[in-house]
Each structure stands twice: as structure tokens, then as C-alpha cells.
Amino acid sequence: MRFSSKVILTFTTISLFLSSCSAAEKQLAQTNPFGYDADYFMGLKLLADDKVNEAKLKFNNCIENGSYFCAKRSAQCLTTLGSVQDKNKACQKLIDIFPDEDSFLIAARQFTQSNELTRLIEITNNLNLAEADNELIRLRLEALNKTESQRYQQEVFDWFISRKISNEHYKFFRDTYFPSLPEEEADYTKKQYIICYRMDLYKKDYTAALEKSLSLFNLFEKADIEPYSLLVSDIGKAYLYASSDFKANAQLFEKLADEYCYYDSCFYFWFYAGRFWEKAGNHYTQAINCLENAIANTKSGDLKDNAMWYLLNTKISQSHKKAIEELNVYSAQWSDPEYFDDLFDSLIPQLMVSGNWSLFKTLFENIDGYASNETTAKVAYIYGRLIQEGYIKVKDKDLEIERAFTRALDCGINPYYKILSAYRLGYSGDEFTRVLCSSPAPSDKQRVESAEILLKGYVYFGFPEKVYPEWLELFKLGISTDTSMQMAQFLSVCAKYDSDYYPLSLRIAARSANISDRSLTTEELKFVYPQDFSEIIDTYSSKYNLDNSIMYALVRSESFFDEDVRSTAGAVGLTQLMELTAEDIAGKLKKREYNLIDPETNVEFGTYYLSELIRRCDNSILQAFFSYNAGITRVRRWLNSSMIEFGKKKHMPGDLFLETIPYSETREYGRKLISASLYYEWLYPKKDSPEKPRSFEEIVETFLY
């Protein structure tokens, strides 16, 4: 049941939430620890009661005396109250006290709406057109246009030439700039021509852009315009997507790279020359040389990473062995290690199915300390497993296996390799608990006390609708795990009255668990891995002979226990079933009428379907998970191929099979469901089972084999 009354929701949920708090938390709540910050929350309550003037007094008092975020939110609230003059005055006060981009954007919107264009222009005079918020720049340029400012044309050009084209550029071009252009393209100025060219690329009209590229080259040659970096990048894209004469294109861009070697755009000439040589075929050396020249001709870490990604991809396509052996030459130069995660995510299945297993040793050694923790852990775990299975021969086998699995314990935010490595290392008891409860805890995590005061105030004063959006914005600043868990628990209580809050609660808890500043307690992990809809899930798990941990993991991963959710592909409800699949299941269960949004129906159908997949997959839970995601026919084909590559006739280790699957989405789906299933098994042991409780080793083997 859902209530529309905020008052009912607010006071009841506060009472319920406080009843679940510790004695210390209750005492803290009773003493109102918010001081002057309380004026912000009291102001919100007064607004809800239409007491605007009293609310203004509270907000102003908080601005004068409160902590940063509560004061800032108070100042933002004032910009929405009163007459146009009141709002304008409040906007000026906001940017005077909190002169950041958010404040300027709020003020710019208000000054636009109130037609205070001169004030808008004044407050944005010092904008960096290459870095400032695009909407803020668009509002400024529209004001410059309306006031017929002499700065208008140059600032428009600077904005369009200095950064990636965005939707704000497009809106400005469509509504303001294009209608003012001459009717004939021949009458465009050079700057107008360039802006229109960049918009062709944004709209992916590569053919039209290619036809105009020669005119730009002529302008470069006559020195009428300089070869701006992003303009050259757009030209490269036009040739890449609209011309198939890759060899000629490569030669042209190499020639231009030499001609314009003193410009920053030299990077893009070399970069696209390398891309063209790669696509021309049988020009491996030329492609590598051009990409290395691109790397040498930029100081930008992002651009170097981009060129190195293509360079490594080119090397990998030629020789796995040589590319991996040379990785140490490039890995130390990476600016953002995570940028290369997808490269390794593609390389690993290639190595697995091609039988180049021995290369994992060199790969592990050459990326450790340079690649992301997620990638390094993945490579380390696979390396250890291949040694265990006898596919890699090494000296000091046991020592090398321990080294690999120990390194894989530090896996970033993905728990899959951490759990399996702990299992392979034989951890148990407190040692195993420590691993499962641990978190990566970034070393630069910052405490933002005023942000946490704001979030806790929303809980204390009863504004659940503000908790998730504010937490989502502030979490990146370094919100503590304690505060995040408090937000999650509060929304969970609110969900008793409005179920929309529950998936938000779970999202906060799950993200906080992935990036935590401390180890989590088992109770907190139970909050991250809840057993909601337990009566339904337990009933149908028993009926269809499934371990309930499997179904809790499936529902959590598919829908976050949101019974009303629908995917863009059309999947419905807790177990995210497609209508055609549900229709087939209904026939087998002899149900003429059904409603997939009904939780009981959805869980029964999903449980039956997964149990059938397990049966058809020779009782392999992992293969059934893959089949739930990608279809059983594909999974069987992948399994047969992998068994041939690994020389297996009957048994293929599940964790190694996972790494051979050609689709990244399906591999990650399997990791996510196995991890969640194992957490459920560990957190909720089967106390009522008449048999001896299974060891964790037995549990892992149940899910993987």
C-alpha cells in the first residue's frame, strides 16, 4: 500500500527508523545535533506548509551560520521563492557566497527566465569555454546573441572548436545559430563553415563531411585557418567512416602529420594514419609506427591512452605472444589503467580458446602494478587455475599458485575473484570471514563532514525523497560507509510505506559495500544481500528443488527486488522474464491466465524456468545462469568448443569455462550471479537441514561444476 501524504510517511518512518537504532544513536537523535543546520530542514518543513516567509528566515539563518552544504542548499532554495526580483536577488547572493559552477548555472537559468541578460553576461564573463558547463555556456551565448554583443561570433567559434560537441552545442546550433546563417553555404564565413562541419560529424553525416574536407585542407594550406586539433579529429573520422581507400588515406594523413608537425593536431594526423594503415591490411609496421608517433606527439594522458589502446590492439591482432611480451614497454605509461580493461577483457578469452595458456605468466608479470586491480586479479586467478589444472608448468608450483591467488584477493569492486581465490587458498573461519567482509577502501577517500550532516538531516527531519539523489551526488566526495548504510536503512524503512524506496535503498547499500572505507559486518552484508519475498522464493525453490540462494541471487541481480521493473528489452518483474518465455512457461504449468507483475507468479515462472535450465545443462548451475542470460543453444555451443580447446571429453571446470565465453556481458553476468549465490550461502546457512551442513568448499564446487 502506498500513501500520498508526506506527513504520514515522514513521522511514521522516523519512528520506525529510530526504533531500530542503537541506544547511542537514539540519544544522539534526541539531542538534535544539527545546530544551525537544523534551520535548513525546518525551512523545508515550513515550505511544505506554505509558510514561505518563515521558511526564508530559516534559510537565511542557515546561510549565515550553517555548515557548507546545508547553507548552500538553503541559498539554492531561496532562488525559487518570492517575486522575480526576489529570485534574482537570491541568485546573486548564491553566486557571491558559493561561486561554483552549480550556483552559476542556477543563476543563469533564472536570469534567462527573467530576461536579465546583462546580468547573465556579467556573471559569466570569466567562463573557460573549453571547460565550463556546456549549458551555462549556451545560456551565455544566447544572451550575447540577443544583446547583439560583438563578442558573440568569436565566443561561439571558440566554444565549438575547443571541445567535444555536446547536446548543448546541438541545441544552440539548431535553435539559435543555424537560423541566422546565410541561405547559401558559399556565403558562409570560414568560422561558420567549420562550425557546420563539426555539426555534420556530430550528426554522423560522414559523407557530407568527407566532401567538405578538401576545402578545409585548402584553408590549412593557405594558412587561412589553423588545423585545430578537434577539427582534424573530425576530419579523420569522416575519412574513417566514409572512405574505404584506407591506404591512400594513410599516406595523406602521414604527409599532413609531417607538414603540421609543430601543431597540437599533429597527434590526430599520426593517430588516424595509424588507424588507416591498420584497416588497409598487411601494413602492420606502418600502423605501429604511426601510432607510436602519435604517442610521442602529445602530452595529454588521455590521448596517449587512446593511441596506446589501438597500438596494443593492433599488436594483439598480429601476435599474442609478442604483444604480451612488449606490454611492459607501454603499461608504465598508462594514465588511466581502467581505460584498458576492455582490451584485456577481449584478450583473455582469445588466449583461453587459442591454447596460449603459458602466456598468462608473462601477462600477469607485465601488468601487475600497472593495470587496474580488477584486470590484474582476473589474470592472476586464471593463471593460478591454469597451473592447478596442469596447463602451465612452472617451478615451485605450490608457491606460484599461492602468489597468484593471493594477488587475486585484491580485486577492486568485483567480489568474484576474491571469493574464489579465498576458496582456492583454503581459507576458513575468521580468515575467510575477513576476506568476504573486506572492501577496497580507496586511499584518497575524503571525509566531507558537511555533506554527511546534510544527508543525516534528511533522515532526522524526515525527507526520504531527497536522500537518494543527494547521496548519489555527494557519494563521490567521500561519504563514509557508516553514513551511507544509515541512508540505506532509512530508505528501507520508508519502503514499508512506499515500495519505490526499496530498490534505492539496496543500490546505496550495494555501492557502499563495493567501495567501503572499512570492513563490513555480516549484518550489513545481509542488508546488501537481503532475503526479500522470502515466503514466495522459499516456497517455489522448494517446489522446484532449487537451492534458495540461487533464486535470491537471481532476483537481486535481475531486478534488485523491484517487482514493477521493466527493462528496455521488455523483460518484466522480479526475475526479468520476457513475455514469450513466460507464455511458454505458462503452457507447461497449465496456467491460462497470469500476470508477470504479480510477484508470486513471476517468481514461480522464473524458478521453474531456471530449474529446467539446470536440468537441461546436466545440473550445472553456472551453465544454467549463462543460459538464462544468453540462451541454452549458445551455451552448449560455447561449452563444446571450450572442451575441444582444453582437451576435455567430459568435465570442464566452470570457472575456466566462464573465461572462454565470447561475450563480455555474459561472462560478467555469470560472475555476478556466482558471487551473489555464494554470499547468500555464506550469510544464510541452512540451519534446518537434516544433513550435515556443507562446507564452503562443497558449496563453491556445487556452483562451479
XYZ file of C-alpha atoms in Angstrom:
705
model
C 0.000 0.000 0.000
C 1.287 3.465 -0.886
C 0.415 6.723 0.883
C 0.445 10.088 -0.847
C 0.624 12.017 2.411
C 4.185 13.075 3.153
C 3.304 13.714 6.796
C 2.187 10.121 7.352
C 5.282 8.781 5.642
C 7.651 11.137 7.412
C 6.691 10.746 11.058
C 5.933 7.060 10.919
C 9.171 6.205 9.165
C 11.225 8.305 11.589
C 9.620 6.445 14.487
C 10.283 3.073 12.877
C 13.822 4.011 11.945
C 14.702 5.247 15.418
C 13.251 2.113 16.952
C 15.844 0.116 15.030
C 18.767 2.335 16.099
C 21.212 1.646 18.876
C 20.847 3.395 22.238
C 23.693 5.775 21.352
C 22.023 6.684 18.057
C 18.707 7.302 19.820
C 20.353 9.621 22.338
C 22.082 11.454 19.507
C 18.769 11.881 17.718
C 17.045 13.193 20.841
C 19.644 15.908 21.380
C 19.242 17.389 17.877
C 22.939 17.558 16.933
C 22.358 19.747 13.870
C 22.639 23.190 15.468
C 22.150 25.986 12.927
C 21.944 23.409 10.133
C 18.532 22.461 11.505
C 17.235 25.764 10.092
C 17.571 24.370 6.563
C 15.416 21.356 7.340
C 12.943 23.429 9.343
C 12.722 25.734 6.349
C 11.814 22.790 4.111
C 9.053 21.800 6.541
C 7.724 25.357 6.607
C 7.671 25.413 2.811
C 5.657 22.195 2.801
C 3.118 24.052 4.985
C 3.147 27.081 2.602
C 4.777 29.297 5.243
C 7.132 30.944 2.781
C 8.225 33.974 4.794
C 9.039 31.891 7.866
C 10.947 29.485 5.639
C 13.005 32.354 4.200
C 14.048 33.396 7.680
C 15.212 29.876 8.451
C 17.135 29.587 5.179
C 18.849 32.947 5.683
C 19.850 31.977 9.198
C 21.355 28.732 7.930
C 23.253 30.605 5.208
C 24.783 32.844 7.850
C 25.598 30.177 10.424
C 25.261 26.697 8.960
C 27.820 24.266 7.536
C 28.697 24.336 3.842
C 26.160 22.017 2.229
C 23.175 22.930 4.373
C 23.948 26.624 3.854
C 24.340 26.095 0.117
C 21.053 24.184 -0.166
C 19.374 26.975 1.808
C 20.721 29.561 -0.639
C 19.511 27.419 -3.543
C 16.030 27.171 -2.043
C 15.793 30.969 -1.797
C 16.305 31.246 -5.569
C 12.914 29.557 -6.056
C 10.888 31.764 -3.667
C 9.090 35.076 -3.971
C 8.842 37.526 -6.831
C 11.106 37.661 -9.869
C 13.118 40.371 -8.133
C 13.432 38.204 -5.009
C 14.656 35.261 -7.060
C 17.175 37.381 -8.943
C 18.490 38.841 -5.715
C 18.759 35.367 -4.201
C 20.677 34.144 -7.259
C 23.188 36.947 -6.910
C 23.600 36.084 -3.232
C 24.067 32.411 -4.136
C 26.944 33.053 -6.525
C 28.524 35.593 -4.187
C 28.675 33.103 -1.315
C 29.042 29.849 -3.278
C 30.784 30.791 -6.538
C 30.876 27.333 -8.115
C 29.523 26.054 -11.406
C 26.279 24.735 -9.911
C 25.454 28.149 -8.492
C 26.278 29.997 -11.693
C 24.064 27.622 -13.669
C 21.119 28.198 -11.315
C 21.629 31.957 -11.590
C 21.992 31.821 -15.377
C 18.731 29.933 -15.727
C 16.921 32.457 -13.531
C 18.418 35.490 -15.293
C 17.452 33.978 -18.648
C 13.899 33.389 -17.481
C 13.605 36.912 -16.087
C 15.283 38.430 -19.165
C 18.113 39.883 -17.076
C 20.547 39.234 -19.924
C 23.069 41.887 -18.984
C 23.425 40.388 -15.512
C 23.761 36.917 -17.011
C 26.568 38.124 -19.265
C 28.302 39.885 -16.372
C 28.375 36.847 -14.120
C 29.709 34.601 -16.918
C 32.394 36.921 -18.297
C 35.216 34.773 -16.950
C 33.990 31.394 -18.189
C 36.528 28.991 -19.620
C 34.793 27.989 -22.860
C 36.860 24.827 -23.138
C 35.962 23.509 -19.674
C 32.842 25.170 -18.220
C 29.423 23.531 -18.106
C 28.006 23.441 -21.638
C 24.516 24.531 -20.625
C 25.979 27.538 -18.830
C 27.933 28.496 -21.954
C 24.861 28.032 -24.138
C 22.825 30.374 -21.948
C 25.611 32.971 -22.100
C 25.883 32.774 -25.886
C 22.133 33.091 -26.329
C 22.261 36.227 -24.176
C 25.168 37.610 -26.198
C 23.196 36.999 -29.381
C 20.066 38.723 -28.096
C 22.037 41.735 -26.934
C 23.949 41.831 -30.242
C 27.285 41.715 -28.478
C 30.446 42.000 -30.572
C 31.904 39.073 -28.621
C 29.195 36.706 -29.806
C 30.692 35.311 -33.027
C 34.169 34.733 -31.610
C 32.916 33.048 -28.437
C 30.628 30.791 -30.432
C 33.572 29.712 -32.561
C 35.821 29.217 -29.543
C 33.187 27.038 -27.887
C 32.652 24.895 -30.966
C 36.331 24.418 -31.756
C 37.724 23.823 -28.275
C 35.806 20.756 -27.085
C 33.793 17.689 -27.969
C 30.415 18.594 -29.451
C 27.615 18.010 -26.932
C 23.832 18.046 -26.959
C 24.012 21.641 -25.677
C 26.041 22.573 -28.778
C 23.399 20.913 -30.917
C 20.506 22.736 -29.208
C 22.286 26.059 -29.627
C 23.140 25.329 -33.271
C 19.594 24.229 -34.103
C 17.677 26.986 -32.305
C 19.991 29.994 -32.393
C 22.952 29.676 -34.730
C 21.708 27.883 -37.837
C 18.628 30.112 -38.402
C 20.950 33.130 -38.624
C 23.295 31.637 -41.252
C 23.271 32.841 -44.887
C 20.960 30.873 -47.167
C 23.824 29.731 -49.399
C 26.736 27.757 -47.988
C 29.046 29.611 -50.360
C 28.365 32.764 -48.354
C 29.471 31.258 -45.036
C 32.473 32.738 -43.304
C 35.357 30.362 -42.625
C 34.336 30.077 -38.982
C 30.735 29.355 -39.894
C 31.929 26.696 -42.333
C 33.990 24.995 -39.614
C 31.117 25.041 -37.117
C 28.770 23.477 -39.663
C 31.417 20.887 -40.497
C 31.691 19.855 -36.850
C 27.906 19.580 -36.631
C 27.915 17.250 -39.658
C 30.221 14.960 -37.690
C 28.056 15.213 -34.574
C 25.028 14.153 -36.642
C 27.175 11.362 -38.168
C 26.745 12.711 -41.684
C 30.183 11.410 -42.619
C 29.616 11.539 -46.373
C 28.763 15.245 -46.336
C 31.732 15.923 -44.065
C 34.106 13.989 -46.321
C 33.087 16.097 -49.311
C 33.907 19.260 -47.358
C 37.266 18.003 -46.069
C 39.237 19.058 -49.158
C 38.064 22.624 -48.649
C 39.420 22.509 -45.101
C 42.760 21.151 -46.323
C 42.945 24.084 -48.739
C 42.266 26.511 -45.914
C 45.034 24.855 -43.875
C 47.453 25.138 -46.793
C 46.692 28.822 -47.367
C 47.018 29.450 -43.627
C 43.506 30.931 -43.655
C 42.750 28.792 -40.617
C 44.967 26.695 -38.409
C 44.483 22.915 -38.175
C 42.618 22.886 -34.863
C 43.028 19.584 -33.033
C 39.374 18.598 -32.718
C 38.679 19.712 -36.256
C 41.437 17.403 -37.501
C 39.972 14.638 -35.352
C 36.616 15.163 -37.065
C 38.266 15.060 -40.476
C 39.899 11.781 -39.514
C 36.503 10.337 -38.539
C 34.999 11.463 -41.838
C 37.722 9.631 -43.791
C 37.495 6.612 -41.498
C 33.745 6.117 -41.878
C 33.042 7.478 -45.366
C 36.082 6.389 -47.393
C 37.336 2.840 -47.962
C 40.604 3.771 -49.674
C 42.496 3.232 -46.446
C 45.974 3.067 -47.954
C 45.603 6.394 -49.765
C 44.091 7.936 -46.642
C 47.000 6.689 -44.523
C 49.520 8.194 -46.923
C 47.633 11.506 -46.979
C 47.498 11.769 -43.182
C 51.159 10.813 -42.819
C 52.036 13.624 -45.232
C 49.873 16.093 -43.290
C 51.447 14.959 -39.996
C 54.848 15.981 -41.355
C 53.527 19.298 -42.698
C 51.864 20.268 -39.426
C 54.363 18.733 -37.026
C 54.522 21.911 -34.914
C 50.783 21.934 -34.193
C 48.984 20.030 -31.430
C 46.832 18.488 -34.151
C 49.875 16.547 -35.303
C 48.755 13.870 -32.860
C 45.497 13.298 -34.757
C 47.187 13.169 -38.169
C 49.504 10.407 -36.896
C 46.696 8.698 -34.982
C 44.372 8.388 -37.956
C 47.229 7.463 -40.263
C 47.808 4.518 -37.928
C 44.113 3.610 -37.971
C 44.062 3.720 -41.768
C 47.173 1.550 -42.125
C 45.608 -0.962 -39.744
C 42.433 -1.129 -41.833
C 44.381 -1.299 -45.109
C 45.611 -4.783 -44.164
C 49.146 -6.183 -44.258
C 50.598 -2.859 -43.113
C 51.281 -3.774 -39.510
C 54.648 -1.990 -39.278
C 53.320 1.263 -40.737
C 50.330 1.225 -38.387
C 52.556 0.706 -35.336
C 54.994 3.427 -36.410
C 52.207 5.971 -36.893
C 50.572 5.200 -33.545
C 53.946 5.445 -31.780
C 54.481 8.827 -33.461
C 51.050 9.898 -32.206
C 52.012 8.953 -28.654
C 55.270 10.881 -28.984
C 53.445 13.991 -30.215
C 51.129 14.664 -27.280
C 51.461 15.438 -23.603
C 47.832 14.554 -22.907
C 47.471 11.399 -20.836
C 44.009 10.741 -22.291
C 45.236 10.987 -25.875
C 48.244 8.786 -25.155
C 45.964 6.157 -23.619
C 43.728 6.290 -26.678
C 46.636 5.795 -29.092
C 48.186 3.087 -26.905
C 44.889 1.220 -26.808
C 44.831 0.994 -30.603
C 48.538 0.257 -30.756
C 48.193 -2.657 -28.320
C 45.066 -3.883 -30.090
C 46.984 -3.881 -33.374
C 49.860 -5.801 -31.821
C 47.476 -8.312 -30.270
C 45.804 -8.917 -33.623
C 49.199 -9.830 -35.083
C 50.762 -11.854 -32.294
C 49.517 -12.556 -28.788
C 52.970 -13.615 -27.676
C 54.822 -10.567 -28.954
C 52.160 -8.130 -27.741
C 52.190 -9.558 -24.217
C 55.978 -9.643 -24.061
C 56.103 -5.946 -25.023
C 53.366 -4.852 -22.604
C 55.872 -3.661 -20.013
C 57.111 -1.058 -22.529
C 53.693 0.618 -22.569
C 51.972 -0.244 -19.293
C 54.185 2.090 -17.246
C 52.982 4.992 -19.442
C 49.255 4.475 -18.875
C 47.409 7.442 -17.455
C 44.141 5.654 -16.644
C 44.617 1.885 -16.141
C 40.866 1.244 -16.267
C 40.793 2.590 -19.838
C 42.459 -0.667 -20.909
C 40.136 -3.036 -19.027
C 38.051 -3.840 -22.084
C 41.205 -4.609 -24.086
C 42.167 -7.304 -21.596
C 38.563 -8.437 -21.284
C 38.723 -9.236 -25.004
C 42.275 -10.643 -24.946
C 41.721 -13.163 -22.140
C 39.052 -15.265 -23.935
C 41.263 -15.231 -27.042
C 44.167 -16.667 -25.047
C 41.926 -19.237 -23.398
C 40.391 -20.647 -26.589
C 43.617 -20.472 -28.625
C 45.512 -22.599 -26.136
C 48.119 -19.920 -25.395
C 47.847 -20.598 -21.683
C 51.547 -20.189 -20.891
C 51.293 -16.509 -21.866
C 49.283 -15.811 -18.704
C 52.504 -15.909 -16.689
C 54.099 -13.118 -18.736
C 50.801 -11.232 -18.891
C 50.453 -11.329 -15.110
C 54.030 -10.164 -14.528
C 53.829 -7.343 -17.086
C 50.574 -5.775 -15.874
C 50.857 -6.198 -12.103
C 51.219 -2.718 -10.658
C 50.069 -1.034 -13.882
C 46.681 -2.448 -14.900
C 43.564 -1.947 -12.785
C 43.056 -4.198 -9.768
C 40.058 -5.807 -11.469
C 42.092 -6.822 -14.527
C 45.155 -7.894 -12.530
C 43.043 -10.028 -10.188
C 41.332 -11.673 -13.141
C 44.629 -12.534 -14.836
C 46.195 -13.700 -11.562
C 43.291 -16.012 -10.744
C 43.214 -17.579 -14.211
C 46.992 -18.008 -14.111
C 46.742 -19.824 -10.773
C 43.937 -22.055 -12.009
C 45.778 -22.978 -15.205
C 48.761 -24.059 -13.094
C 46.454 -26.107 -10.855
C 44.876 -27.838 -13.839
C 48.281 -28.614 -15.347
C 48.006 -26.355 -18.388
C 51.013 -24.263 -17.283
C 54.202 -25.830 -15.987
C 56.234 -23.756 -13.508
C 58.924 -24.276 -10.912
C 57.766 -24.154 -7.294
C 54.202 -24.923 -8.357
C 52.590 -24.516 -4.928
C 54.393 -21.247 -4.237
C 53.390 -19.796 -7.614
C 49.771 -20.828 -7.143
C 49.708 -19.141 -3.738
C 51.271 -15.990 -5.192
C 48.657 -15.813 -7.943
C 45.616 -16.369 -5.724
C 46.915 -14.029 -3.029
C 47.250 -11.264 -5.619
C 43.745 -12.008 -6.901
C 42.314 -11.302 -3.433
C 42.891 -7.587 -4.138
C 40.286 -7.387 -6.880
C 38.788 -3.924 -6.609
C 34.994 -3.779 -6.503
C 34.205 -7.155 -8.133
C 33.968 -9.841 -5.411
C 34.027 -12.873 -7.759
C 37.789 -13.417 -7.904
C 38.178 -12.502 -4.238
C 35.742 -15.206 -3.133
C 37.136 -17.901 -5.419
C 40.739 -17.056 -4.532
C 39.948 -17.357 -0.823
C 38.406 -20.737 -1.572
C 41.453 -21.854 -3.605
C 43.793 -20.726 -0.820
C 41.857 -22.880 1.625
C 40.728 -20.030 3.838
C 38.174 -20.823 6.506
C 36.724 -19.425 9.697
C 37.802 -15.909 10.676
C 40.269 -15.705 7.805
C 37.547 -16.392 5.274
C 35.148 -14.003 7.013
C 37.766 -11.254 6.856
C 38.088 -11.675 3.090
C 34.346 -11.690 2.413
C 33.749 -8.642 4.601
C 36.719 -6.641 3.308
C 36.478 -3.726 0.888
C 38.985 -1.948 -1.376
C 38.863 1.317 0.629
C 40.433 3.908 -1.728
C 43.422 5.525 -0.048
C 42.400 9.045 -1.053
C 38.872 8.781 0.377
C 37.929 12.114 1.878
C 35.534 12.831 4.727
C 33.152 15.619 3.922
C 31.550 16.361 7.246
C 29.129 18.982 5.989
C 27.853 16.657 3.250
C 27.188 13.966 5.828
C 25.358 16.458 8.049
C 23.090 17.257 5.096
C 22.311 13.590 4.445
C 21.727 12.787 8.112
C 19.460 15.815 8.390
C 17.218 14.459 5.651
C 16.864 11.318 7.746
C 16.359 13.052 11.076
C 13.839 15.590 9.782
C 12.062 13.126 7.502
C 12.757 13.920 3.833
C 13.211 10.468 2.256
C 12.589 11.795 -1.260
C 15.802 13.829 -1.034
C 18.094 11.111 0.307
C 18.936 9.116 -2.828
C 19.514 11.993 -5.296
C 21.633 13.865 -2.751
C 23.589 10.740 -1.809
C 24.204 9.969 -5.481
C 25.645 13.447 -5.996
C 27.716 13.554 -2.799
C 28.981 9.962 -2.603
C 31.940 10.696 -4.862
C 33.193 13.248 -2.336
C 33.905 10.523 0.190
C 30.734 9.822 2.155
C 31.578 7.320 4.888
C 30.247 3.777 4.881
C 28.532 4.448 8.214
C 26.542 7.344 6.778
C 25.741 5.517 3.532
C 24.435 2.496 5.414
C 22.316 4.771 7.588
C 20.778 6.264 4.434
C 20.115 2.805 3.021
C 18.492 1.575 6.224
C 16.293 4.670 6.434
C 15.006 4.216 2.884
C 14.411 0.550 3.612
C 12.105 1.559 6.461
C 10.407 4.130 4.210
C 9.747 1.329 1.717
C 7.208 -0.107 4.161
C 5.000 2.793 3.068
C 6.270 3.437 -0.457
C 7.930 0.474 -2.173
C 9.717 2.758 -4.651
C 12.242 3.498 -1.919
C 13.380 -0.100 -1.578
C 15.485 -0.514 -4.761
C 17.069 2.865 -3.996
C 17.942 1.596 -0.523
C 19.552 -1.512 -1.971
C 21.510 0.471 -4.563
C 23.020 2.663 -1.854
C 23.950 -0.366 0.237
C 25.430 -2.300 -2.685
C 27.547 0.579 -3.953
C 28.735 1.392 -0.451
C 29.756 -2.240 0.052
C 31.749 -2.214 -3.191
C 33.697 0.905 -2.234
C 33.831 0.943 1.542
C 36.206 2.668 3.943
C 36.087 -0.267 6.355
C 35.226 -3.926 6.559
C 31.502 -4.608 6.655
C 29.736 -6.542 9.360
C 27.782 -9.657 8.490
C 24.587 -7.785 9.368
C 25.468 -5.074 6.860
C 26.220 -7.699 4.242
C 22.797 -9.197 4.922
C 21.385 -5.787 4.166
C 23.338 -5.760 0.886
C 22.171 -9.309 0.136
C 18.637 -9.369 1.567
C 16.107 -12.190 1.542
C 13.071 -10.228 0.449
C 9.964 -12.035 -0.811
C 11.279 -14.925 1.288
C 7.950 -16.703 1.644
C 7.462 -16.803 -2.123
C 11.086 -17.544 -3.046
C 11.495 -20.257 -0.406
C 8.184 -21.880 -1.390
C 8.940 -22.181 -5.084
C 12.611 -23.004 -4.565
C 11.452 -25.983 -2.530
C 8.726 -26.887 -5.034
C 11.155 -26.961 -7.968
C 14.052 -28.438 -5.988
C 16.333 -25.388 -6.182
C 18.705 -24.030 -3.568
C 17.020 -20.795 -2.470
C 20.394 -18.989 -2.563
C 20.291 -19.331 -6.338
C 16.912 -17.653 -6.593
C 17.781 -14.843 -4.174
C 20.920 -14.194 -6.225
C 18.929 -14.242 -9.466
C 16.231 -11.851 -8.221
C 18.777 -9.489 -6.671
C 20.873 -9.381 -9.835
C 17.966 -9.119 -12.247
C 15.684 -6.627 -10.513
C 17.113 -5.548 -7.136
C 13.840 -6.914 -5.704
C 11.807 -4.277 -7.595
C 8.622 -6.113 -8.535
C 7.472 -3.439 -11.011
C 10.664 -3.048 -13.022
C 10.647 -3.443 -16.820
C 13.795 -3.486 -18.922
C 14.185 -1.657 -22.220
C 14.225 -5.081 -23.912
C 10.830 -5.917 -22.420
C 11.831 -8.168 -19.501
C 9.327 -7.982 -16.645
C 9.328 -8.230 -12.871
C 11.486 -9.774 -10.193
C 13.075 -12.445 -12.382
C 13.032 -10.305 -15.542
C 11.202 -12.726 -17.802
C 10.401 -11.970 -21.423
C 6.760 -12.284 -22.455
C 7.451 -15.071 -24.970
C 9.369 -17.075 -22.380
C 6.578 -16.560 -19.852
C 3.990 -17.699 -22.382
C 5.901 -20.929 -22.929
C 6.274 -21.489 -19.168
C 2.560 -20.817 -18.602
C 1.744 -23.540 -21.107
C 3.964 -26.046 -19.342
C 2.498 -25.118 -15.953
C -1.035 -25.233 -17.417
C -1.837 -21.643 -16.421
C -4.200 -19.981 -18.877
C -4.175 -16.588 -17.194
C -1.234 -14.970 -15.448
C 0.249 -11.578 -14.614
C 4.050 -11.262 -14.690
C 3.963 -8.169 -12.475
C 2.448 -10.286 -9.700
C 5.487 -11.236 -7.550
C 4.299 -14.778 -6.827
C 3.612 -15.576 -10.469
C 6.877 -14.025 -11.591
C 8.951 -15.914 -9.018
C 7.212 -19.207 -9.759
C 7.781 -18.818 -13.505
C 11.396 -17.735 -13.035
C 12.144 -20.549 -10.575
C 10.591 -23.164 -12.840
C 12.472 -21.808 -15.854
C 15.847 -21.805 -14.073
C 15.259 -25.286 -12.662
C 14.535 -26.544 -16.175
C 17.709 -24.910 -17.471
C 19.746 -26.579 -14.719
C 18.229 -29.944 -15.632
C 18.965 -29.426 -19.334
C 22.514 -28.304 -18.506
C 23.345 -31.587 -16.735
C 22.728 -29.987 -13.324
C 25.308 -27.242 -13.886
C 24.135 -24.105 -12.083
C 26.745 -21.939 -13.815
C 25.739 -23.113 -17.283
C 22.094 -22.508 -16.368
C 22.931 -18.943 -15.338
C 24.625 -18.392 -18.696
C 21.620 -19.905 -20.465
C 19.235 -17.619 -18.560
C 21.185 -14.684 -19.975
C 22.193 -15.836 -23.467
C 20.127 -18.924 -24.345
C 20.919 -22.602 -23.886
C 21.813 -23.259 -27.542
C 24.629 -20.722 -27.446
C 25.910 -22.032 -24.122
C 26.064 -25.585 -25.423
C 27.989 -24.432 -28.483
C 30.448 -22.469 -26.327
C 30.911 -25.408 -23.966
C 31.614 -27.880 -26.776
C 34.154 -25.505 -28.293
C 35.892 -24.936 -24.952
C 36.073 -28.644 -24.170
C 37.754 -29.275 -27.517
C 40.293 -26.488 -26.916
C 41.102 -27.761 -23.421
C 41.202 -31.393 -24.468
C 38.297 -32.287 -22.212
C 35.921 -35.117 -23.003
C 33.548 -34.817 -20.067
C 34.366 -32.327 -17.372
C 35.169 -28.645 -17.979
C 35.921 -26.564 -14.838
C 33.214 -23.933 -14.605
C 35.486 -21.043 -13.686
C 37.712 -21.720 -16.704
C 34.714 -22.199 -18.994
C 33.459 -18.780 -17.908
C 36.654 -17.140 -19.167
C 36.220 -18.666 -22.653
C 32.756 -17.243 -23.321
C 32.982 -14.730 -26.189
C 30.534 -12.170 -24.785
C 31.691 -9.851 -22.011
C 28.127 -9.262 -20.799
C 27.510 -12.988 -20.309
C 30.845 -13.515 -18.549
C 30.091 -10.685 -16.133
C 26.551 -11.978 -15.620
C 27.980 -15.316 -14.547
C 30.479 -13.697 -12.169
C 27.779 -11.548 -10.605
C 25.364 -14.428 -10.018
C 28.002 -16.821 -8.703
C 29.290 -14.148 -6.284
C 25.796 -13.331 -5.051
C 24.879 -17.016 -4.680
C 27.985 -17.683 -2.610
C 27.340 -14.664 -0.401
C 23.783 -15.900 0.208
C 25.051 -19.386 1.053
C 27.610 -17.976 3.476
C 25.323 -15.410 5.109
C 22.284 -17.670 5.497
C 23.413 -21.229 6.353
C 20.731 -23.892 6.096
C 20.058 -24.441 9.810
C 17.004 -26.653 9.369
C 18.674 -29.136 7.026
C 18.691 -32.672 8.466
C 22.011 -33.306 6.739
C 25.389 -32.128 7.965
C 25.917 -28.503 6.841
C 28.018 -28.257 3.708
C 31.492 -26.788 3.907
C 32.170 -23.696 1.861
C 34.410 -25.788 -0.392
C 31.441 -28.026 -1.177
C 29.244 -25.003 -1.777
C 31.690 -23.447 -4.256
C 32.038 -26.723 -6.138
C 28.254 -27.017 -6.308
C 28.007 -23.694 -8.109
C 31.050 -24.031 -10.366
C 30.899 -27.638 -11.528
